[in-house]
Every structure is written in structure tokens, then in C-alpha cells.
Coordinates of C-alpha atoms and ligand atoms in Angstrom, one line a residue:
M92 CA -13.6 25.9 -10.3
A93 CA -12.9 23.7 -7.1
K94 CA -9.2 23.9 -5.6
Y95 CA -9.3 20.1 -5.7
R96 CA -9.9 17.3 -8.3
I97 CA -10.1 14.2 -6.9
A98 CA -10.5 10.6 -8.3
W99 CA -12.6 9.0 -6.2
L100 CA -12.3 5.2 -6.9
P101 CA -14.5 2.9 -4.9
G102 CA -13.9 -0.2 -6.8
D103 CA -15.4 -3.1 -5.4
G104 CA -16.8 -5.1 -2.7
I105 CA -16.3 -3.0 1.0
G106 CA -14.4 -0.3 -1.5
I107 CA -17.5 1.2 -1.7
D108 CA -19.1 0.9 2.1
V109 CA -15.8 2.9 2.7
L110 CA -15.4 5.2 0.5
E111 CA -18.9 6.1 1.2
A112 CA -17.7 6.5 4.6
A113 CA -15.0 9.1 3.6
K114 CA -17.5 11.2 2.3
I115 CA -19.4 12.0 5.4
V116 CA -15.7 12.5 6.8
L117 CA -15.7 15.1 4.2
D118 CA -18.5 17.2 3.8
K119 CA -17.7 17.7 7.2
I120 CA -14.2 19.1 6.8
N121 CA -15.0 21.1 3.3
L122 CA -13.3 20.5 1.9
D123 CA -12.8 22.8 -1.8
A124 CA -12.4 19.9 -3.7
E125 CA -14.3 18.2 -7.0
Y126 CA -14.4 14.4 -6.2
I127 CA -14.7 12.7 -9.5
H128 CA -16.0 9.3 -10.2
G129 CA -13.8 6.2 -11.9
D130 CA -14.4 2.9 -13.6
I131 CA -12.3 0.2 -11.5
G132 CA -12.7 -3.1 -10.6
W133 CA -13.8 -6.8 -10.8
E134 CA -17.1 -5.8 -12.9
F135 CA -14.6 -4.1 -15.7
W136 CA -12.1 -6.9 -15.8
C137 CA -16.0 -9.0 -16.5
K138 CA -17.8 -6.2 -18.0
E139 CA -14.2 -5.4 -20.8
G140 CA -11.9 -7.1 -19.8
D141 CA -9.4 -4.8 -18.1
A142 CA -10.1 -3.5 -13.9
F143 CA -8.2 -0.5 -14.9
P144 CA -9.6 0.4 -17.9
E145 CA -8.3 2.9 -20.4
R146 CA -11.5 5.9 -18.9
T147 CA -9.1 6.5 -15.1
V148 CA -5.9 6.4 -16.5
K149 CA -6.9 9.1 -18.4
L150 CA -8.5 10.5 -15.5
L151 CA -5.8 9.9 -13.0
K152 CA -3.6 12.2 -15.2
N153 CA -5.7 14.4 -14.6
V154 CA -6.5 15.6 -11.1
D155 CA -4.6 16.0 -8.1
A156 CA -5.3 12.9 -6.2
A157 CA -7.1 10.3 -5.1
L158 CA -9.3 8.2 -2.4
F159 CA -9.1 4.5 -3.1
G160 CA -11.2 1.9 -1.9
A161 CA -10.6 -1.4 -2.9
I162 CA -10.3 -4.3 -5.4
T163 CA -11.4 -7.8 -5.8
S164 CA -8.5 -10.3 -7.4
K165 CA -8.2 -13.2 -7.9
P166 CA -5.5 -15.9 -9.3
V167 CA -5.1 -16.2 -13.3
K168 CA -7.7 -19.1 -14.0
A169 CA -10.3 -18.0 -11.9
A170 CA -10.4 -14.8 -12.5
Q171 CA -9.9 -15.6 -17.0
A172 CA -13.5 -17.9 -16.0
E173 CA -15.6 -14.9 -15.3
L174 CA -14.2 -13.4 -18.0
A175 CA -18.0 -12.2 -20.8
P176 CA -18.3 -14.7 -22.7
E177 CA -16.9 -12.9 -26.1
L178 CA -13.1 -12.3 -24.1
Q179 CA -12.8 -15.4 -23.2
S180 CA -10.4 -16.2 -26.4
K181 CA -9.1 -13.1 -26.0
N182 CA -6.1 -14.2 -24.3
L183 CA -6.3 -11.6 -21.3
V184 CA -4.1 -11.7 -17.9
Y185 CA -5.4 -10.5 -14.7
R186 CA -3.0 -8.3 -13.2
S187 CA -3.9 -5.9 -10.0
P188 CA -5.2 -2.2 -10.5
I189 CA -3.8 -0.9 -7.6
V190 CA 0.0 -2.3 -8.8
R191 CA -0.9 -0.6 -12.6
M192 CA -1.6 2.3 -10.9
R193 CA 2.0 3.1 -8.8
Q194 CA 4.1 1.5 -11.8
M195 CA 2.0 3.2 -14.3
F196 CA 2.2 6.5 -12.3
D197 CA 5.0 6.5 -11.0
L198 CA 4.0 5.8 -7.7
Y199 CA 6.9 5.2 -5.3
N200 CA 6.8 5.7 -2.4
C201 CA 4.7 3.6 -0.2
L202 CA 3.4 5.0 3.3
R203 CA 2.7 3.2 5.9
P204 CA 2.3 4.7 9.3
C205 CA 1.0 2.7 12.1
K206 CA -0.4 4.5 15.4
A207 CA -1.3 2.7 18.1
Y208 CA -4.0 5.4 19.1
P209 CA -4.8 5.3 22.6
G210 CA -8.1 3.1 23.5
N211 CA -8.3 1.0 20.7
P212 CA -8.8 -2.5 22.3
L213 CA -7.2 -4.0 19.4
N214 CA -3.7 -2.1 20.0
F215 CA -1.2 -4.9 20.8
K216 CA 0.7 -2.7 23.3
E217 CA -0.1 1.2 23.6
G218 CA 2.5 3.6 22.8
I219 CA 3.2 1.9 19.4
N220 CA 4.2 4.5 16.2
L221 CA 5.9 2.8 13.4
V222 CA 6.0 4.3 10.1
V223 CA 6.7 1.7 7.2
F224 CA 8.7 3.6 3.3
R225 CA 7.6 0.6 1.5
E226 CA 9.3 0.8 -2.1
N227 CA 6.3 0.9 -4.6
T228 CA 7.7 -0.3 -7.9
E229 CA 9.8 -2.5 -8.4
D230 CA 11.8 -5.5 -6.8
L231 CA 9.1 -8.8 -7.1
Y232 CA 6.2 -6.4 -8.2
S233 CA 7.9 -6.9 -11.5
G234 CA 5.7 -7.9 -13.5
V235 CA 8.9 -10.1 -14.9
E236 CA 7.1 -13.6 -14.1
F237 CA 7.2 -16.3 -16.8
N238 CA 5.2 -19.9 -16.4
P239 CA 6.7 -21.7 -19.2
V240 CA 9.3 -20.1 -19.2
P241 CA 10.2 -19.3 -22.6
R242 CA 12.9 -20.7 -24.1
E243 CA 16.1 -18.3 -24.8
L244 CA 15.7 -17.6 -21.0
A245 CA 15.4 -21.3 -20.7
D246 CA 18.7 -21.8 -22.4
L247 CA 20.3 -18.8 -20.5
L248 CA 19.5 -19.2 -17.1
T249 CA 21.3 -22.8 -17.4
K250 CA 23.8 -21.1 -18.8
I251 CA 25.0 -18.4 -16.2
S252 CA 23.7 -20.4 -13.5
K253 CA 25.7 -24.0 -13.7
P254 CA 26.2 -25.8 -11.5
F255 CA 22.8 -24.5 -9.6
A256 CA 20.4 -25.3 -12.3
P257 CA 18.4 -28.0 -11.0
F258 CA 15.5 -26.6 -13.2
A259 CA 17.8 -27.5 -16.3
S260 CA 16.2 -30.9 -17.3
L261 CA 12.4 -30.2 -16.3
P262 CA 10.4 -29.0 -19.2
L263 CA 9.5 -25.1 -19.5
D264 CA 5.6 -25.8 -18.4
Q265 CA 7.2 -27.2 -15.3
Y266 CA 8.7 -24.6 -13.3
A267 CA 8.3 -20.6 -13.5
V268 CA 10.4 -17.3 -13.3
S269 CA 9.6 -14.2 -11.1
C270 CA 11.7 -11.0 -12.0
K271 CA 13.0 -8.9 -9.0
I272 CA 14.2 -6.1 -10.3
N273 CA 15.9 -3.2 -8.1
T274 CA 17.2 -0.3 -9.1
K275 CA 20.2 2.2 -7.5
S276 CA 18.3 4.6 -7.7
G277 CA 14.7 3.6 -6.9
S278 CA 16.4 2.5 -3.7
E279 CA 17.7 5.4 -2.8
R280 CA 14.7 7.6 -3.4
I281 CA 12.5 5.7 -1.1
I282 CA 15.0 5.3 1.6
R283 CA 16.3 9.2 0.8
A284 CA 11.9 9.6 1.7
A285 CA 12.5 7.8 4.7
F286 CA 15.0 9.5 5.5
D287 CA 13.8 13.2 5.1
F288 CA 10.2 11.9 7.0
A289 CA 12.6 10.9 9.5
R290 CA 14.3 14.3 9.8
K291 CA 11.3 16.9 9.2
F292 CA 9.1 14.8 12.6
H293 CA 12.0 14.3 14.4
R294 CA 12.4 11.0 14.8
K295 CA 15.1 9.1 15.6
K296 CA 15.8 6.1 13.8
V297 CA 16.0 4.2 10.2
T298 CA 15.5 0.5 10.0
V299 CA 16.4 -0.8 7.1
V300 CA 14.8 -3.9 6.1
H301 CA 16.3 -6.5 3.5
K302 CA 17.7 -10.2 3.1
A303 CA 20.6 -9.1 2.1
N304 CA 22.6 -12.3 3.8
V305 CA 21.2 -14.1 1.3
V306 CA 19.3 -12.6 -1.4
R307 CA 22.8 -11.1 -2.4
A308 CA 22.4 -9.4 -5.4
T309 CA 19.4 -6.9 -5.4
D310 CA 19.0 -6.5 -1.8
G311 CA 22.7 -6.2 -0.9
L312 CA 22.3 -2.9 -3.4
F313 CA 18.9 -2.6 -1.5
F314 CA 21.3 -1.9 1.8
E315 CA 24.4 -0.1 0.3
A316 CA 22.0 2.7 -1.2
A317 CA 20.5 2.5 1.9
K318 CA 24.2 3.0 3.6
E319 CA 25.0 5.8 1.3
V320 CA 22.2 7.5 2.0
A321 CA 22.2 7.6 5.3
G322 CA 25.8 9.0 5.2
Q323 CA 23.8 12.8 4.1
Y324 CA 21.3 12.5 8.4
P325 CA 23.8 12.2 10.2
E326 CA 21.7 13.3 13.4
I327 CA 19.6 9.8 12.8
K328 CA 20.9 6.6 13.4
M329 CA 20.4 3.4 10.7
D330 CA 20.4 -0.1 12.2
D331 CA 19.1 -2.3 9.7
A332 CA 17.6 -6.3 10.0
N333 CA 17.1 -9.3 8.3
I334 CA 14.1 -9.4 6.8
D335 CA 13.0 -12.7 9.2
A336 CA 13.9 -11.8 11.9
M337 CA 12.4 -8.0 11.9
T338 CA 8.8 -9.7 12.4
M339 CA 10.5 -11.1 16.0
W340 CA 12.6 -8.4 16.9
L341 CA 8.8 -6.8 16.6
L342 CA 6.3 -8.9 18.2
K343 CA 9.1 -9.0 21.0
N344 CA 9.9 -5.6 21.5
P345 CA 8.3 -3.1 18.7
F346 CA 9.3 0.3 20.6
Q347 CA 12.8 -0.3 19.4
Y348 CA 11.6 0.9 16.3
D349 CA 10.8 4.2 14.6
V350 CA 10.6 4.8 10.9
L351 CA 11.2 1.2 8.3
V352 CA 12.4 1.3 5.3
A353 CA 11.9 -1.9 2.8
P354 CA 12.1 -2.9 -0.3
N355 CA 8.7 -4.0 -2.2
L356 CA 7.6 -7.3 -1.2
Y357 CA 9.5 -6.9 2.7
G358 CA 7.3 -3.9 2.7
D359 CA 4.4 -5.1 1.8
I360 CA 4.6 -8.1 4.3
I361 CA 5.9 -6.5 7.3
S362 CA 3.5 -2.7 6.9
D363 CA 0.6 -5.8 7.5
L364 CA 2.2 -7.3 10.2
C365 CA 2.5 -3.3 12.3
A366 CA -1.4 -2.4 11.4
Q367 CA -1.6 -5.7 13.3
M368 CA -0.3 -4.3 16.2
V369 CA -2.0 -1.0 16.3
G370 CA -5.7 -2.8 15.8
G371 CA -5.5 -4.2 12.1
L372 CA -7.5 -4.1 8.7
G373 CA -9.5 -1.4 10.0
F374 CA -6.6 0.8 10.9
G375 CA -3.8 0.6 8.1
C376 CA -4.4 2.9 5.6
S377 CA -0.9 3.9 3.3
G378 CA -0.3 7.0 0.7
N379 CA 0.5 5.6 -2.8
I380 CA 2.9 8.5 -3.6
G381 CA 5.0 10.2 -6.5
I382 CA 5.7 13.4 -8.0
K383 CA 2.7 14.6 -9.2
L384 CA -0.1 12.3 -8.3
A385 CA -0.8 10.3 -5.4
V386 CA -2.9 7.6 -4.4
F387 CA -4.9 6.9 -1.5
E388 CA -6.6 3.3 0.0
P389 CA -7.0 2.0 3.1
T390 CA -4.5 -1.5 3.2
H391 CA -7.3 -4.1 3.4
G392 CA -9.5 -5.7 0.6
S393 CA -12.4 -6.0 -0.4
A394 CA -13.2 -8.7 1.5
P395 CA -16.7 -9.7 -0.2
K396 CA -18.5 -11.4 2.0
Y397 CA -19.2 -8.4 3.9
A398 CA -19.5 -5.8 1.0
G399 CA -22.6 -3.8 0.9
Q400 CA -23.1 -4.3 5.1
Y401 CA -22.6 -1.0 6.3
K402 CA -20.7 -3.4 8.4
V403 CA -16.5 -3.2 8.3
N404 CA -14.2 -0.8 10.2
P405 CA -14.3 3.3 8.2
I406 CA -11.1 3.6 10.1
A407 CA -8.5 2.9 7.7
T408 CA -9.8 5.3 5.6
I409 CA -10.5 8.0 7.1
L410 CA -7.2 8.0 8.3
A411 CA -6.0 8.0 4.7
V412 CA -8.1 10.7 3.7
K413 CA -6.0 13.1 6.3
M414 CA -2.8 11.3 4.4
M415 CA -4.2 13.0 1.9
L416 CA -5.8 16.3 4.0
D417 CA -1.4 16.2 4.2
W418 CA -0.6 16.0 1.2
L419 CA -2.7 18.5 -1.4
G420 CA -0.9 20.9 2.3
E421 CA -4.2 20.4 4.4
T422 CA -2.2 20.4 7.0
T423 CA -4.7 21.5 9.7
R424 CA -7.6 19.6 8.8
G425 CA -5.5 16.6 8.4
S426 CA -4.8 17.0 12.2
R427 CA -8.3 18.1 13.3
L428 CA -9.2 14.8 11.6
E429 CA -6.5 12.9 13.2
D430 CA -7.5 14.5 16.8
A431 CA -11.2 13.6 15.5
V432 CA -10.3 9.7 15.2
A433 CA -8.6 9.9 18.4
A434 CA -11.1 11.2 19.9
V435 CA -13.2 8.6 18.8
I436 CA -11.6 5.7 20.0
K437 CA -10.6 6.8 23.4
E438 CA -14.4 7.5 24.3
G439 CA -15.2 3.8 23.8
S440 CA -18.4 4.7 23.0
V441 CA -18.6 3.7 19.0
R442 CA -17.2 0.4 18.0
T443 CA -17.3 -1.4 14.9
Y444 CA -17.5 -5.0 15.5
D445 CA -13.8 -5.7 14.9
M446 CA -13.4 -3.6 18.1
G447 CA -16.3 -5.6 20.2
G448 CA -19.0 -2.9 19.4
N449 CA -22.2 -3.3 17.0
A450 CA -22.0 0.5 15.3
S451 CA -21.9 0.4 11.7
T452 CA -19.5 1.7 8.7
L453 CA -21.7 5.1 8.7
D454 CA -22.3 5.7 12.4
M455 CA -18.8 5.2 12.6
A456 CA -18.0 8.1 10.3
K457 CA -21.1 10.1 11.7
A458 CA -19.6 9.7 15.0
I459 CA -16.0 11.3 13.5
A460 CA -17.5 13.6 11.3
D461 CA -19.3 15.4 14.3
K462 CA -15.9 15.9 16.2
F463 CA -14.6 17.5 13.4
Ligands
IPM582 C1 -1.0 -4.0 -0.2 C2 -2.1 -4.9 -0.9 C3 -1.2 -5.5 -2.8 C4 0.3 -5.7 -2.6 C5 -2.3 -6.3 -3.2 C6 -3.9 -6.2 -2.6 C7 -2.2 -6.3 -4.5 O1 -1.3 -7.0 -0.4 O2 -1.6 -3.1 -0.8 O3 -0.7 -4.1 0.8 O4 0.6 -6.9 -2.2 O5 0.8 -4.5 -2.8
MG583 MG1 -0.3 -6.0 1.8

């Protein structure tokens, strides 16, 4: 029996291309692992009315880690229109499988390292080395949303928000409510993860990203939790910034920052910005980390227009493999893989289209595997 059981979840679109690239690298690394395919993605929504079928949920209960490619998602009405005819009347609502997976398996820590590898022509500036910790299960991603708004909720909101209820006189389908729900324990654990990382890897500072001056209840709670947790890490500096200002300062002087921690939606936004500064879609990798399970993925989407063309840069996915190796405790292999990626980038003879070259997805994977 293999030492590790890894769920293999290509999804759809370029998810399939980049996972094929990941396999080339993993075969070279010779990890003692069994890779078990899981059905997930747009095809299963259309055919079965569920993009994340129960059998795949079951598989994830029984593995050490998972590697996930990408999944197409579409707005509610467009998704409904593509359902098989016999499912049309069932009132099914599409919800992003990765968001469901994060909540279902309590993968609360979304870890997104953003490092400018020397020689990458897409680097915004050389030397950037930021790590984003994004809360991954709560906040505006709670999934508690209403449109139309149920009568009892409308009545309650009108009653408790007087006199600031401009919606009170509107018909129930003329407004919508999405609940931003943040818990103290949920905030504390992601903030602790950021500080633990800073301590372990000798990082100097953790910056808490919020909007507590306006979103007082939820972001206020997050910021207060951060101040409390920071007290237990006296050797690490903590500062904070509003999400809007943060985007400007990050562009102005990324070297002022080190480790960032944020509630779910701000973390989503800031991690795209940080990824763009180190090369964009082809370089952003993420770990969705829980206690028992962790799911690793490139941060990019499924880019249907490039699907099957083996054109896109697989480095984001290969860096996600590196994160997976680290999480499994295979840190020597993890570091060697990162070195191989860095060497290929530095050498510059194999580059995908985003980097100005014409190497294919699989050429890039082979070049990296050769350096391992
Ligand atoms: C990400 C993505 C997802 C998110 C989408 C695909 C649901 O943007 O992983 O950052 O919003 O979390
Ligand atoms: Mg995102």
C-alpha cells in the first residue's frame, strides 16, 4: 500500500491541462502515493445537478490530501440554463464546489505565498516575498444570502435598523441580503496560523487587513481578535491596514509587508493583487488547509477558452504541489521542487506564453521535472 492517498481533482477547463503537468512532476519526484480520481466540475452540474457529487465528498473523507485543478462557475441563471432537461424543474442552485469544500471540510486556512522568483519577466519588482493568510470558511462567503428577502427577515431588519432602512418600503424582490458572518474563534484560528507561521519561518511582521472603521461589528471583531492573539507573539510585530488603503500601499511599497492576514473576502482580493505582483495567474498557488485534510490548487480559474490547448503556465499548480509536499511532511522534496521551479525561471529558456515564450504547459512541467 502506498504511503499517501491523494485525491486527484482536475475539474474542468485548464484544470485538466495543469493537473497533467503536475503528474509529470510528481512521477519524477517518485512520491510513494496513490492518486485517486474524483469527479468534480461543470460537467457534473449539467448531467447530475451537482458539480461536487456525494461520491467525491466521500473520497475526500478518506485521503491525506487533494490536488485540485479548476472549475468553471457561472451565475445562477446561466447555470440553471445548462442543466439537463430532466433537472430543469428541480430548483437547483449552483454554488461553487471549492467554496463548499472549504466549508464542508473546515479548511479554514487559505495559505497563499507570493514570491517573486528571480528572473521572472513578469515580476512587478524583484525580491517580493509575501504570504497571505486568508480566512476560508466565514465572512461574506457564509452562503447565507437572500433574494428575494423572506418576509420575516425583512420585518426583523426593518425593526432593528430603523431609521436607516431605505429598503423597508421596497418589494421583497427589489433588494438582496448577503450575510457577512465572522466568529471570534474562526478569526482567532486564522490569525494564530499567521503568527505561528511568522514565528516558525522568522518573519518579522504580520499585517491585519480589515475595514473596521466602517464594517464595525465583523471587522471590528476580527481586528480585536488579532490584537489579543498578537500579545502571545511578542517577538513579532503586528500592524494593520484598511483593505482599500492596503491595495495602494502594497503597490507603492510591497517591501513594507511580510505576512498578511485577512477575513475571507479581503483575503481573496489581496491575494490576487499579491499574485499579480509576482507574475500573475501562472504563479499564484494556494493551500486550503484544515486539521485532517488539505486541498491544494492553483489560484487561477478554469479559463475555458484555453482548455485542452496545453498553453497555460503550470507553475502555479506545481507550486501547489510543493505546498502539498510540505504539508505531508515531505519538506526535502518540497524544497527541491521549489529549487527546480526557481532554476527554470532563472534560466529563462523554457517560458510559457504569459512569460513571453512558446513552451507548452507540458514542456514547462518537463523542464521542471528535469531539474529535480
Ligand atoms: C479563489 C477564487 C474562488 C474564491 C472562486 C473560484 C469561488 O477566486 O480561490 O480565490 O472566491 O474563493
Ligand atoms: Mg480569488
